[in-house]
CSV table of C-alpha atoms and ligand atoms in Angstrom, one decimal:
chain,number,residue,atom,x,y,z
A,3,UNK,CA,-40.2,-13.1,-6.2
A,4,UNK,CA,-42.9,-13.3,-3.6
A,5,UNK,CA,-44.3,-16.4,-2.0
A,6,UNK,CA,-47.9,-16.2,-1.0
A,7,UNK,CA,-48.5,-19.9,-1.1
A,8,UNK,CA,-49.8,-19.7,-4.6
A,9,UNK,CA,-46.4,-20.0,-6.3
A,10,UNK,CA,-46.1,-22.5,-9.0
A,11,UNK,CA,-42.8,-23.6,-7.7
A,12,UNK,CA,-44.5,-24.6,-4.4
A,13,UNK,CA,-46.1,-27.4,-6.4
A,14,UNK,CA,-42.8,-29.1,-7.2
A,15,UNK,CA,-40.2,-27.8,-4.8
A,16,UNK,CA,-41.2,-30.0,-1.9
A,17,UNK,CA,-38.6,-32.4,-0.4
A,18,UNK,CA,-38.4,-35.7,-2.2
A,19,UNK,CA,-39.7,-38.4,0.2
A,20,UNK,CA,-39.7,-41.9,-1.3
A,21,UNK,CA,-42.5,-44.3,-0.2
A,22,UNK,CA,-41.9,-46.2,3.0
A,23,UNK,CA,-43.2,-49.4,1.3
A,24,UNK,CA,-44.9,-50.3,-1.9
A,25,UNK,CA,-47.8,-52.6,-2.5
A,26,UNK,CA,-46.7,-56.0,-3.9
A,27,UNK,CA,-49.6,-56.2,-6.3
A,28,UNK,CA,-52.4,-54.1,-7.9
A,29,UNK,CA,-55.3,-54.5,-10.3
A,30,UNK,CA,-53.9,-51.4,-12.3
A,31,UNK,CA,-50.7,-49.5,-12.1
A,32,UNK,CA,-50.7,-45.9,-13.4
A,33,UNK,CA,-47.3,-44.4,-14.4
A,34,UNK,CA,-47.3,-40.6,-14.0
A,35,UNK,CA,-48.9,-38.2,-11.4
A,36,UNK,CA,-50.1,-35.5,-13.8
A,37,UNK,CA,-53.7,-34.6,-14.1
A,38,UNK,CA,-54.3,-37.6,-16.5
A,39,UNK,CA,-52.8,-40.1,-14.1
A,40,UNK,CA,-54.3,-38.8,-10.9
A,41,UNK,CA,-57.8,-38.5,-12.5
A,42,UNK,CA,-57.6,-42.0,-13.8
A,43,UNK,CA,-56.5,-43.3,-10.4
A,44,UNK,CA,-59.4,-41.4,-8.8
A,45,UNK,CA,-62.1,-42.9,-11.0
A,46,UNK,CA,-60.6,-46.4,-10.7
A,47,UNK,CA,-60.4,-46.1,-6.9
A,48,UNK,CA,-64.0,-44.9,-6.7
A,49,UNK,CA,-65.0,-48.2,-8.4
A,50,UNK,CA,-63.2,-50.2,-5.8
A,51,UNK,CA,-60.3,-51.1,-8.2
A,52,UNK,CA,-57.0,-51.6,-6.5
A,53,UNK,CA,-54.8,-49.0,-8.2
A,54,UNK,CA,-51.2,-47.9,-7.5
A,55,UNK,CA,-49.9,-44.6,-9.1
A,56,UNK,CA,-46.2,-44.2,-9.4
A,57,UNK,CA,-44.8,-40.7,-9.9
A,58,UNK,CA,-41.0,-40.3,-10.3
A,59,UNK,CA,-41.1,-36.8,-8.7
A,60,UNK,CA,-44.1,-34.9,-7.3
A,61,UNK,CA,-47.7,-34.9,-8.3
A,62,UNK,CA,-48.1,-32.2,-11.0
A,63,UNK,CA,-44.4,-31.4,-10.9
A,64,UNK,CA,-44.4,-31.2,-14.7
A,65,UNK,CA,-47.0,-30.0,-17.2
A,66,UNK,CA,-50.0,-30.3,-14.9
A,67,UNK,CA,-48.6,-27.9,-12.4
A,68,UNK,CA,-47.1,-25.4,-14.9
A,69,UNK,CA,-49.9,-24.7,-17.4
A,70,UNK,CA,-52.0,-21.7,-18.0
A,71,UNK,CA,-55.0,-23.2,-16.2
A,72,UNK,CA,-57.5,-22.8,-19.1
A,73,UNK,CA,-60.4,-25.2,-19.1
A,74,UNK,CA,-62.0,-24.9,-22.5
A,75,UNK,CA,-64.1,-26.4,-25.3
A,76,UNK,CA,-63.5,-23.5,-27.5
A,77,UNK,CA,-61.1,-24.0,-30.4
A,78,UNK,CA,-60.7,-27.7,-29.8
A,79,UNK,CA,-60.4,-30.4,-32.4
A,80,UNK,CA,-64.0,-31.8,-32.7
A,81,UNK,CA,-62.6,-35.3,-31.8
A,82,UNK,CA,-61.9,-34.0,-28.3
A,83,UNK,CA,-65.2,-32.2,-27.6
A,84,UNK,CA,-67.2,-35.2,-26.2
A,85,UNK,CA,-64.4,-35.9,-23.6
A,86,UNK,CA,-64.0,-32.1,-22.9
A,87,UNK,CA,-67.8,-31.7,-22.3
A,88,UNK,CA,-67.5,-34.6,-19.7
A,89,UNK,CA,-64.5,-32.9,-18.2
A,90,UNK,CA,-66.3,-29.6,-17.7
A,91,UNK,CA,-69.2,-31.5,-16.0
A,92,UNK,CA,-66.6,-33.0,-13.7
A,93,UNK,CA,-64.9,-29.6,-13.0
A,94,UNK,CA,-68.3,-28.1,-12.1
A,95,UNK,CA,-68.9,-30.6,-9.3
A,96,UNK,CA,-65.3,-31.2,-8.4
A,97,UNK,CA,-64.8,-28.9,-5.4
A,98,UNK,CA,-68.0,-30.2,-3.8
A,99,UNK,CA,-67.1,-33.8,-4.4
A,100,UNK,CA,-63.5,-33.7,-3.1
A,101,UNK,CA,-64.0,-31.0,-0.5
A,102,UNK,CA,-61.1,-28.8,-1.6
A,103,UNK,CA,-60.8,-25.7,-3.7
A,104,UNK,CA,-59.2,-26.0,-7.1
A,105,UNK,CA,-60.0,-22.5,-8.1
A,106,UNK,CA,-62.5,-23.5,-10.8
A,107,UNK,CA,-64.5,-20.5,-12.2
A,108,UNK,CA,-66.7,-20.6,-15.3
A,109,UNK,CA,-65.3,-17.2,-16.3
A,110,UNK,CA,-65.6,-17.5,-20.1
A,111,UNK,CA,-63.1,-17.8,-22.8
A,112,UNK,CA,-62.4,-15.3,-25.5
A,113,UNK,CA,-60.2,-15.6,-28.6
A,114,UNK,CA,-59.9,-12.0,-30.0
A,115,UNK,CA,-59.2,-11.4,-33.7
A,116,UNK,CA,-57.1,-8.6,-35.2
A,117,UNK,CA,-57.5,-9.8,-38.8
A,118,UNK,CA,-60.4,-10.8,-41.1
A,119,UNK,CA,-58.8,-14.2,-41.6
A,120,UNK,CA,-58.8,-14.9,-37.9
A,121,UNK,CA,-62.5,-14.0,-37.8
A,122,UNK,CA,-63.2,-16.3,-40.7
A,123,UNK,CA,-61.2,-19.1,-38.8
A,124,UNK,CA,-63.5,-18.6,-35.8
A,125,UNK,CA,-66.6,-18.9,-38.1
A,126,UNK,CA,-65.1,-22.1,-39.6
A,127,UNK,CA,-64.4,-23.6,-36.2
A,128,UNK,CA,-68.0,-22.8,-35.0
A,129,UNK,CA,-69.3,-24.6,-38.1
A,130,UNK,CA,-67.0,-27.7,-37.3
A,131,UNK,CA,-68.4,-27.8,-33.7
A,132,UNK,CA,-72.0,-27.3,-34.7
A,133,UNK,CA,-73.1,-30.8,-33.7
A,134,UNK,CA,-72.1,-30.3,-30.1
A,135,UNK,CA,-74.5,-27.6,-29.2
A,136,UNK,CA,-72.0,-25.4,-27.4
A,137,UNK,CA,-72.7,-21.9,-26.2
A,138,UNK,CA,-69.8,-20.6,-28.3
A,139,UNK,CA,-70.6,-17.6,-30.5
A,140,UNK,CA,-68.7,-15.1,-32.7
A,141,UNK,CA,-69.0,-11.6,-31.2
A,142,UNK,CA,-68.2,-8.1,-32.4
A,143,UNK,CA,-65.9,-5.5,-30.9
A,144,UNK,CA,-68.8,-4.2,-28.7
A,145,UNK,CA,-69.3,-7.8,-27.3
A,146,UNK,CA,-65.6,-8.0,-26.4
A,147,UNK,CA,-65.9,-4.8,-24.3
A,148,UNK,CA,-68.5,-6.5,-22.2
A,149,UNK,CA,-66.0,-9.2,-21.4
A,150,UNK,CA,-62.8,-7.2,-21.2
A,151,UNK,CA,-62.3,-3.7,-19.8
A,152,UNK,CA,-59.4,-1.3,-20.3
A,153,UNK,CA,-57.9,-2.9,-23.4
A,154,UNK,CA,-56.2,-0.8,-26.0
A,155,UNK,CA,-56.3,-3.3,-28.9
A,156,UNK,CA,-58.6,-2.6,-31.9
A,157,UNK,CA,-60.0,-6.1,-32.2
A,158,UNK,CA,-62.3,-6.9,-35.1
A,159,UNK,CA,-64.3,-9.4,-33.1
A,160,UNK,CA,-63.9,-12.6,-31.2
A,161,UNK,CA,-64.9,-16.2,-30.5
A,162,UNK,CA,-66.5,-16.4,-27.0
A,163,UNK,CA,-67.7,-19.3,-24.9
A,164,UNK,CA,-69.3,-18.2,-21.6
A,165,UNK,CA,-69.3,-21.8,-20.1
A,166,UNK,CA,-65.5,-22.3,-20.5
A,167,UNK,CA,-63.4,-21.7,-17.4
A,168,UNK,CA,-60.2,-21.8,-15.5
A,169,UNK,CA,-58.8,-23.6,-12.6
A,170,UNK,CA,-55.5,-23.4,-10.6
A,171,UNK,CA,-52.9,-25.9,-11.8
A,172,UNK,CA,-51.0,-25.7,-8.5
A,173,UNK,CA,-54.1,-27.0,-6.7
A,174,UNK,CA,-56.0,-29.2,-9.0
A,175,UNK,CA,-54.0,-32.4,-9.5
A,176,UNK,CA,-52.8,-32.6,-5.9
A,177,UNK,CA,-56.4,-32.3,-4.7
A,178,UNK,CA,-57.6,-35.0,-7.1
A,179,UNK,CA,-54.6,-37.2,-6.0
A,180,UNK,CA,-55.6,-36.7,-2.3
A,181,UNK,CA,-59.2,-37.7,-3.2
A,182,UNK,CA,-58.0,-40.8,-5.0
A,183,UNK,CA,-55.9,-41.7,-1.9
A,184,UNK,CA,-59.0,-41.3,0.3
A,185,UNK,CA,-60.9,-43.6,-2.0
A,186,UNK,CA,-58.2,-46.3,-1.6
A,187,UNK,CA,-55.6,-45.5,-4.3
A,188,UNK,CA,-51.9,-45.8,-3.4
A,189,UNK,CA,-50.2,-42.6,-4.6
A,190,UNK,CA,-46.4,-43.2,-4.6
A,191,UNK,CA,-44.2,-40.2,-5.2
A,192,UNK,CA,-40.5,-40.3,-5.8
A,193,UNK,CA,-41.1,-43.7,-7.3
A,194,UNK,CA,-39.9,-44.0,-10.9
A,195,UNK,CA,-41.1,-46.9,-13.0
A,196,UNK,CA,-38.1,-48.3,-14.8
A,197,UNK,CA,-39.9,-50.8,-17.1
A,198,UNK,CA,-42.5,-53.5,-17.5
A,199,UNK,CA,-42.3,-57.3,-16.8
A,200,UNK,CA,-44.2,-59.7,-19.0
A,201,UNK,CA,-45.1,-63.3,-19.3
A,202,UNK,CA,-46.8,-65.1,-22.2
A,203,UNK,CA,-47.2,-61.9,-24.2
A,204,UNK,CA,-49.0,-60.0,-21.4
A,205,UNK,CA,-48.0,-57.5,-18.7
A,206,UNK,CA,-47.2,-59.3,-15.5
A,207,UNK,CA,-45.6,-56.5,-13.4
A,208,UNK,CA,-44.1,-53.0,-13.1
A,209,UNK,CA,-40.5,-52.6,-12.0
A,210,UNK,CA,-40.1,-49.5,-9.9
A,211,UNK,CA,-36.9,-48.1,-8.3
A,212,UNK,CA,-38.3,-49.5,-5.0
A,213,UNK,CA,-39.3,-52.9,-6.2
A,214,UNK,CA,-41.8,-54.8,-8.4
A,215,UNK,CA,-45.6,-54.5,-8.3
A,216,UNK,CA,-47.4,-57.5,-9.8
A,217,UNK,CA,-50.2,-56.4,-12.1
A,218,UNK,CA,-51.8,-57.3,-15.5
A,219,UNK,CA,-52.8,-53.7,-16.5
A,220,UNK,CA,-50.5,-50.7,-16.8
A,221,UNK,CA,-51.4,-47.2,-18.0
A,222,UNK,CA,-48.5,-45.1,-19.1
A,223,UNK,CA,-49.5,-41.5,-18.5
A,224,UNK,CA,-46.0,-40.2,-18.4
A,225,UNK,CA,-46.5,-37.0,-20.3
A,226,UNK,CA,-43.3,-35.8,-22.0
A,227,UNK,CA,-41.5,-39.1,-21.0
A,228,UNK,CA,-44.0,-41.4,-22.7
A,229,UNK,CA,-42.3,-41.7,-26.0
A,230,UNK,CA,-39.0,-42.6,-24.4
A,231,UNK,CA,-40.6,-45.1,-22.0
A,232,UNK,CA,-42.4,-46.8,-24.9
A,233,UNK,CA,-39.3,-46.8,-27.1
A,234,UNK,CA,-37.4,-48.7,-24.5
A,235,UNK,CA,-40.1,-51.4,-25.0
A,236,UNK,CA,-39.8,-51.3,-28.8
A,237,UNK,CA,-43.0,-49.2,-29.3
A,238,UNK,CA,-42.9,-46.0,-31.4
A,239,UNK,CA,-45.0,-43.2,-30.0
A,240,UNK,CA,-44.4,-40.0,-32.1
A,241,UNK,CA,-44.1,-37.1,-29.7
A,242,UNK,CA,-42.2,-33.8,-29.8
A,243,UNK,CA,-41.7,-31.2,-27.1
A,244,UNK,CA,-41.9,-27.4,-27.0
A,245,UNK,CA,-41.0,-25.1,-24.1
A,246,UNK,CA,-43.7,-22.8,-22.8
A,247,UNK,CA,-42.7,-19.7,-20.8
A,248,UNK,CA,-45.3,-18.4,-18.3
A,249,UNK,CA,-45.5,-15.7,-15.6
A,250,UNK,CA,-47.9,-14.6,-13.0
A,251,UNK,CA,-48.5,-11.0,-12.0
A,252,UNK,CA,-49.1,-9.6,-8.5
A,253,UNK,CA,-52.8,-9.0,-7.7
A,254,UNK,CA,-54.3,-6.2,-9.7
A,255,UNK,CA,-57.7,-4.6,-10.8
A,256,UNK,CA,-60.1,-6.8,-12.7
A,257,UNK,CA,-59.9,-6.3,-16.4
A,258,UNK,CA,-61.5,-9.8,-17.1
A,259,UNK,CA,-62.6,-12.7,-15.0
A,260,UNK,CA,-61.9,-15.5,-17.6
A,261,UNK,CA,-59.4,-16.2,-20.3
A,262,UNK,CA,-58.3,-14.0,-23.2
A,263,UNK,CA,-56.1,-15.0,-26.2
A,264,UNK,CA,-55.1,-12.6,-28.9
A,265,UNK,CA,-52.0,-14.2,-30.6
A,266,UNK,CA,-49.6,-12.0,-28.7
A,267,UNK,CA,-51.0,-12.5,-25.2
A,268,UNK,CA,-52.7,-15.3,-23.4
A,269,UNK,CA,-54.0,-14.0,-20.1
A,270,UNK,CA,-56.4,-15.3,-17.4
A,271,UNK,CA,-57.5,-14.1,-14.1
A,272,UNK,CA,-56.2,-16.0,-11.1
A,273,UNK,CA,-57.8,-17.0,-7.8
A,274,UNK,CA,-55.2,-14.8,-5.9
A,275,UNK,CA,-56.3,-11.7,-7.8
A,276,UNK,CA,-53.3,-11.6,-10.2
A,277,UNK,CA,-53.1,-12.9,-13.8
A,278,UNK,CA,-51.3,-15.8,-15.4
A,279,UNK,CA,-49.8,-14.4,-18.6
A,280,UNK,CA,-47.9,-15.9,-21.6
A,281,UNK,CA,-47.2,-15.1,-25.2
A,282,UNK,CA,-50.1,-16.2,-27.4
A,283,UNK,CA,-48.2,-17.9,-30.1
A,284,UNK,CA,-44.5,-18.8,-29.9
A,285,UNK,CA,-43.6,-22.5,-30.3
A,286,UNK,CA,-40.2,-22.7,-28.8
A,287,UNK,CA,-38.7,-26.0,-29.9
A,288,UNK,CA,-35.3,-27.3,-28.9
A,289,UNK,CA,-34.2,-29.6,-31.8
A,290,UNK,CA,-33.4,-33.2,-30.6
A,291,UNK,CA,-32.8,-36.5,-32.3
A,292,UNK,CA,-36.6,-37.1,-31.9
A,293,UNK,CA,-37.2,-34.0,-34.1
A,294,UNK,CA,-35.6,-36.0,-37.0
A,295,UNK,CA,-37.0,-39.3,-35.9
A,296,UNK,CA,-40.6,-38.1,-36.1
A,297,UNK,CA,-40.3,-35.1,-38.6
A,298,UNK,CA,-42.3,-36.7,-41.4
A,299,UNK,CA,-45.3,-37.3,-39.2
A,300,UNK,CA,-45.2,-33.7,-37.9
A,301,UNK,CA,-45.2,-32.1,-41.4
A,302,UNK,CA,-48.9,-31.0,-41.2
A,303,UNK,CA,-48.4,-29.4,-37.8
A,304,UNK,CA,-45.2,-27.7,-38.9
A,305,UNK,CA,-46.9,-26.3,-42.0
A,306,UNK,CA,-49.7,-24.8,-39.8
A,307,UNK,CA,-47.4,-23.4,-37.2
A,308,UNK,CA,-44.3,-22.5,-39.3
A,309,UNK,CA,-44.6,-18.8,-38.7
A,310,UNK,CA,-44.7,-19.1,-34.9
A,311,UNK,CA,-42.0,-21.8,-34.6
A,312,UNK,CA,-38.7,-20.8,-32.9
A,313,UNK,CA,-36.1,-23.5,-33.3
A,314,UNK,CA,-33.1,-23.8,-31.0
A,315,UNK,CA,-30.1,-26.2,-31.4
A,316,UNK,CA,-27.9,-26.9,-28.5
A,317,UNK,CA,-28.1,-28.6,-25.1
A,318,UNK,CA,-31.5,-30.3,-25.7
A,319,UNK,CA,-30.1,-32.2,-28.6
A,320,UNK,CA,-27.0,-33.5,-26.8
A,321,UNK,CA,-29.0,-34.3,-23.6
A,322,UNK,CA,-31.4,-36.5,-25.6
A,323,UNK,CA,-28.6,-38.0,-27.6
A,324,UNK,CA,-26.9,-39.0,-24.3
A,325,UNK,CA,-29.9,-41.0,-23.1
A,326,UNK,CA,-29.8,-44.7,-23.6
A,327,UNK,CA,-32.5,-46.4,-25.8
A,328,UNK,CA,-33.0,-49.0,-23.1
A,329,UNK,CA,-31.6,-49.9,-19.7
A,330,UNK,CA,-31.4,-52.8,-17.2
A,331,UNK,CA,-34.3,-52.7,-14.9
A,332,UNK,CA,-32.2,-53.5,-11.8
A,333,UNK,CA,-30.2,-50.3,-12.1
A,334,UNK,CA,-31.2,-46.6,-11.9
A,335,UNK,CA,-33.0,-45.5,-15.0
A,336,UNK,CA,-33.1,-42.0,-16.8
A,337,UNK,CA,-36.3,-41.3,-14.9
A,338,UNK,CA,-34.5,-41.3,-11.6
A,339,UNK,CA,-31.8,-38.9,-12.8
A,340,UNK,CA,-34.4,-36.2,-13.8
A,341,UNK,CA,-37.1,-36.3,-11.2
A,342,UNK,CA,-38.8,-33.1,-12.4
A,343,UNK,CA,-38.5,-31.4,-15.8
A,344,UNK,CA,-37.9,-27.8,-14.7
A,345,UNK,CA,-36.7,-25.8,-17.7
A,346,UNK,CA,-35.5,-22.2,-17.5
A,347,UNK,CA,-38.1,-19.7,-18.7
A,348,UNK,CA,-36.9,-17.8,-21.8
A,349,UNK,CA,-35.9,-14.2,-20.8
A,350,UNK,CA,-36.5,-13.1,-24.4
A,351,UNK,CA,-40.0,-14.4,-24.4
A,352,UNK,CA,-40.7,-13.0,-21.0
A,353,UNK,CA,-39.7,-9.5,-22.3
A,354,UNK,CA,-42.2,-10.0,-25.1
A,355,UNK,CA,-44.9,-11.1,-22.7
A,356,UNK,CA,-44.3,-8.0,-20.6
A,357,UNK,CA,-44.4,-5.8,-23.7
A,358,UNK,CA,-47.7,-7.4,-25.0
A,359,UNK,CA,-49.3,-7.0,-21.6
A,360,UNK,CA,-48.6,-3.3,-21.6
A,361,UNK,CA,-49.8,-2.9,-25.2
A,362,UNK,CA,-53.1,-4.7,-24.6
A,363,UNK,CA,-53.7,-3.3,-21.1
A,364,UNK,CA,-51.8,0.0,-20.8
A,365,UNK,CA,-52.7,0.2,-17.1
A,366,UNK,CA,-50.7,-2.9,-16.6
A,367,UNK,CA,-47.5,-1.7,-18.3
A,368,UNK,CA,-45.7,-1.6,-15.0
A,369,UNK,CA,-47.5,-4.4,-13.2
A,370,UNK,CA,-45.1,-6.5,-11.1
A,371,UNK,CA,-44.3,-10.0,-12.1
A,372,UNK,CA,-44.4,-12.2,-9.0
A,373,UNK,CA,-43.0,-15.4,-10.6
A,374,UNK,CA,-41.9,-16.8,-14.0
A,375,UNK,CA,-41.5,-20.4,-15.0
A,376,UNK,CA,-41.4,-22.8,-17.9
A,377,UNK,CA,-42.9,-26.2,-18.8
A,378,UNK,CA,-42.2,-28.7,-21.4
A,379,UNK,CA,-45.4,-29.4,-23.5
A,380,UNK,CA,-45.5,-32.7,-25.4
A,381,UNK,CA,-47.4,-32.9,-28.6
A,382,UNK,CA,-48.7,-35.6,-31.0
A,383,UNK,CA,-48.5,-35.1,-34.8
A,384,UNK,CA,-52.2,-34.1,-35.1
A,385,UNK,CA,-52.2,-32.3,-31.7
A,386,UNK,CA,-54.8,-34.7,-30.3
A,387,UNK,CA,-54.2,-37.3,-27.5
A,388,UNK,CA,-53.0,-40.8,-28.1
A,389,UNK,CA,-55.0,-43.2,-26.0
A,390,UNK,CA,-55.4,-47.0,-26.0
A,391,UNK,CA,-53.7,-50.3,-25.7
A,392,UNK,CA,-50.4,-50.3,-27.7
A,393,UNK,CA,-47.7,-52.6,-28.9
A,394,UNK,CA,-47.7,-56.4,-28.7
A,395,UNK,CA,-48.0,-56.6,-25.0
A,396,UNK,CA,-51.6,-57.3,-23.7
A,397,UNK,CA,-52.5,-55.0,-20.8
A,398,UNK,CA,-50.1,-52.1,-21.7
A,399,UNK,CA,-52.0,-48.8,-22.4
A,400,UNK,CA,-50.9,-45.3,-23.0
A,401,UNK,CA,-52.6,-41.9,-22.5
A,402,UNK,CA,-50.4,-39.1,-23.8
A,403,UNK,CA,-50.0,-36.4,-26.5
A,404,UNK,CA,-52.4,-34.0,-24.8
A,405,UNK,CA,-50.6,-31.4,-26.9
A,406,UNK,CA,-50.8,-28.3,-24.8
A,407,UNK,CA,-54.5,-28.6,-23.8
A,408,UNK,CA,-54.6,-31.6,-21.5
A,409,UNK,CA,-55.3,-29.8,-18.2
A,410,UNK,CA,-58.9,-28.9,-19.1
A,411,UNK,CA,-59.6,-32.3,-20.5
A,412,UNK,CA,-57.7,-34.3,-17.9
A,413,UNK,CA,-60.6,-35.2,-15.6
A,414,UNK,CA,-62.7,-36.3,-18.5
A,415,UNK,CA,-59.9,-38.3,-19.9
A,416,UNK,CA,-59.4,-39.9,-16.5
A,417,UNK,CA,-63.0,-41.0,-16.4
A,418,UNK,CA,-62.9,-42.4,-19.9
A,419,UNK,CA,-59.6,-44.2,-19.2
A,420,UNK,CA,-60.9,-45.8,-16.1
A,421,UNK,CA,-63.8,-47.2,-18.1
A,422,UNK,CA,-61.4,-48.4,-20.8
A,423,UNK,CA,-59.1,-50.1,-18.3
A,424,UNK,CA,-61.9,-51.9,-16.6
A,425,UNK,CA,-63.7,-52.9,-19.8
A,426,UNK,CA,-66.8,-51.0,-18.9
A,427,UNK,CA,-69.2,-49.4,-21.4
A,428,UNK,CA,-67.4,-46.2,-22.3
A,429,UNK,CA,-69.6,-43.1,-23.0
A,430,UNK,CA,-66.6,-41.6,-24.8
A,431,UNK,CA,-65.5,-43.1,-28.1
A,432,UNK,CA,-61.7,-43.5,-27.8
A,433,UNK,CA,-61.3,-44.9,-31.3
A,434,UNK,CA,-60.2,-41.5,-32.8
A,435,UNK,CA,-57.3,-41.4,-30.3
A,436,UNK,CA,-55.7,-44.8,-31.1
A,437,UNK,CA,-51.9,-44.8,-31.7
A,438,UNK,CA,-52.2,-46.7,-35.0
A,439,UNK,CA,-53.7,-43.7,-36.8
A,440,UNK,CA,-50.1,-42.5,-37.3
A,441,UNK,CA,-49.0,-45.8,-38.8
A,442,UNK,CA,-51.9,-47.3,-40.8
A,443,UNK,CA,-51.9,-44.8,-43.6
A,444,UNK,CA,-54.7,-42.6,-42.2
A,445,UNK,CA,-54.1,-39.0,-43.2
A,446,UNK,CA,-52.6,-37.0,-40.4
A,447,UNK,CA,-54.9,-34.0,-40.1
A,448,UNK,CA,-55.2,-31.1,-37.7
A,449,UNK,CA,-58.9,-30.6,-37.5
A,450,UNK,CA,-59.2,-27.3,-35.7
A,451,UNK,CA,-59.2,-24.2,-37.9
A,452,UNK,CA,-57.8,-22.1,-35.1
B,524,FAD,C1,-46.8,-23.8,-20.3
B,524,FAD,C2,-48.0,-24.7,-20.5
B,524,FAD,C3,-49.2,-24.2,-20.7
B,524,FAD,C4,-50.4,-25.0,-20.8
B,524,FAD,N1,-51.6,-24.5,-20.8
B,524,FAD,C5,-52.7,-25.3,-20.7
B,524,FAD,C6,-54.0,-24.8,-20.5
B,524,FAD,O1,-54.2,-23.6,-20.3
B,524,FAD,N2,-55.0,-25.6,-20.6
B,524,FAD,C7,-54.9,-26.9,-20.8
B,524,FAD,O2,-55.9,-27.7,-20.9
B,524,FAD,N3,-53.6,-27.5,-20.9
B,524,FAD,C8,-52.5,-26.7,-20.9
B,524,FAD,N4,-51.3,-27.2,-21.0
B,524,FAD,C9,-51.1,-28.6,-21.2
B,524,FAD,C10,-51.4,-29.5,-20.0
B,524,FAD,O3,-50.6,-29.0,-18.9
B,524,FAD,C11,-51.0,-30.9,-20.3
B,524,FAD,O4,-51.5,-31.4,-21.5
B,524,FAD,C12,-51.4,-31.8,-19.2
B,524,FAD,O5,-51.0,-31.3,-17.9
B,524,FAD,C13,-50.8,-33.2,-19.4
B,524,FAD,O6,-51.1,-34.0,-18.3
B,524,FAD,P1,-50.4,-35.4,-18.1
B,524,FAD,O7,-50.9,-36.0,-16.9
B,524,FAD,O8,-50.6,-36.2,-19.4
B,524,FAD,O9,-48.8,-35.1,-18.1
B,524,FAD,P2,-47.9,-34.5,-17.0
B,524,FAD,O10,-48.5,-33.4,-16.2
B,524,FAD,O11,-46.6,-34.1,-17.7
B,524,FAD,O12,-47.5,-35.7,-16.0
B,524,FAD,C14,-46.7,-36.8,-16.4
B,524,FAD,C15,-46.0,-37.2,-15.1
B,524,FAD,O13,-45.4,-38.5,-15.4
B,524,FAD,C16,-44.3,-38.6,-14.6
B,524,FAD,N5,-43.4,-39.6,-15.1
B,524,FAD,C17,-42.8,-39.7,-16.3
B,524,FAD,N6,-42.1,-40.8,-16.5
B,524,FAD,C18,-42.3,-41.5,-15.3
B,524,FAD,C19,-41.8,-42.8,-14.9
B,524,FAD,N7,-41.1,-43.6,-15.7
B,524,FAD,N8,-42.1,-43.2,-13.7
B,524,FAD,C20,-42.9,-42.4,-12.8
B,524,FAD,N9,-43.4,-41.2,-13.2
B,524,FAD,C21,-43.1,-40.8,-14.5
B,524,FAD,C22,-43.7,-37.2,-14.7
B,524,FAD,O14,-42.8,-36.9,-13.6
B,524,FAD,C23,-44.9,-36.3,-14.7
B,524,FAD,O15,-45.2,-35.8,-13.4
B,524,FAD,C24,-50.2,-26.4,-20.9
B,524,FAD,C25,-48.9,-27.0,-20.7
B,524,FAD,C26,-47.8,-26.1,-20.5
B,524,FAD,C27,-46.4,-26.7,-20.2
């Protein structure tokens, strides 16, 4: 493994330095230093709101530093597109605004089809997104050759969005966190939140491992930990996890500048001249007690993905079983015992990624792999985020369930969340993302045909 400063592990393998002191109060406390939490903190700080962000490990130590780096409208559930359009606008101006590179390039996004059914699904998706006036179009095999060179796959056509892009996960959230700090936010790492204090039915404080911060507004943007955090407060947030295995290659010739997805291979160009690669469609789920707890709500998602689901039974089940449902706030919590979710990449899936890379791009059959890693993706039952005030406690909000595509939408979500938390007019309608949709009898529907 080489270390050229672009390693994913560089994002989360820094020494753990707890804060020297913590503020005793804040207008808003954000739990979680992923892209959603840091973006929210940044937009709040820019409005002069006193915001404290608590992260149990490092900024972007989990999903936000381990993802593929795709920033796309293409293929999304229509409910997400207004927020994603805003996110793309933010990404376009981000580097200039914060004065740091995040590797954002509008390199285009292509989903390539090998079957007529896939092509039909692309047409159906385009129809569902018609109202948003995107630059997405269905292209033929000749069109694909203008975007990708050296591919040996006989694609029938593809769905292509020139304005979609990519950014570097190992840079983006940390850069936004630094911008938030410059604008006045307190970003506390190695600072797990154990729970919430309340008075008269409303939030009154946040209990961290280093002391209590008085506040009346809390946003729980705790990624894969949100369901467990909320459960300890008696709030049910249906959420399941899948492991994603990813690798990056050494620098190589350019075969594409953007992102390509073809069911067996997800590949995008990197700022360092290599490629981030993954298998296009394996859902690698370790069965846990939550699988049974939430199974009924996930039936529509399971039906859609049944052919790509790989179930494992073993350590994950017993690890979750051993976790307490709640804990005293004056003693170490489960969040302190697992600072960073750092799963092992699957060697079997890595072999399949390598094989697919060589099949699609024969010139890359022996391309060196510089690094491999895995991340835990958390997903909601309809694969769309859960955002809003939840439970009986006034002032307690969640933003979670970004379901494997929250990196691209993260800055847009942060802007919308900041407006929600301050009660400002929100240009993004957050109603479709309310938690209650899973409990009030609304049909649980996956609205993207792809
Ligand atoms: C392999 C993989 C590939 C992906 N590819 C893409 C892609 O190409 N494009 C895309 O848009 N999205 C992608 N995603 C999804 C995307 O990474 C996530 O949706 C997004 O990063 C979620 O951000 P977040 O801030 O909600 O959560 P996270 O990044 O998971 O951050 C949550 C943070 O909360 C912290 N935390 C939890 N509990 C506590 C506590 N009690 N106290 C303090 N801190 C706490 C955690 O330590 C963590 O750092 C991918 C994800 C993975 C894993």
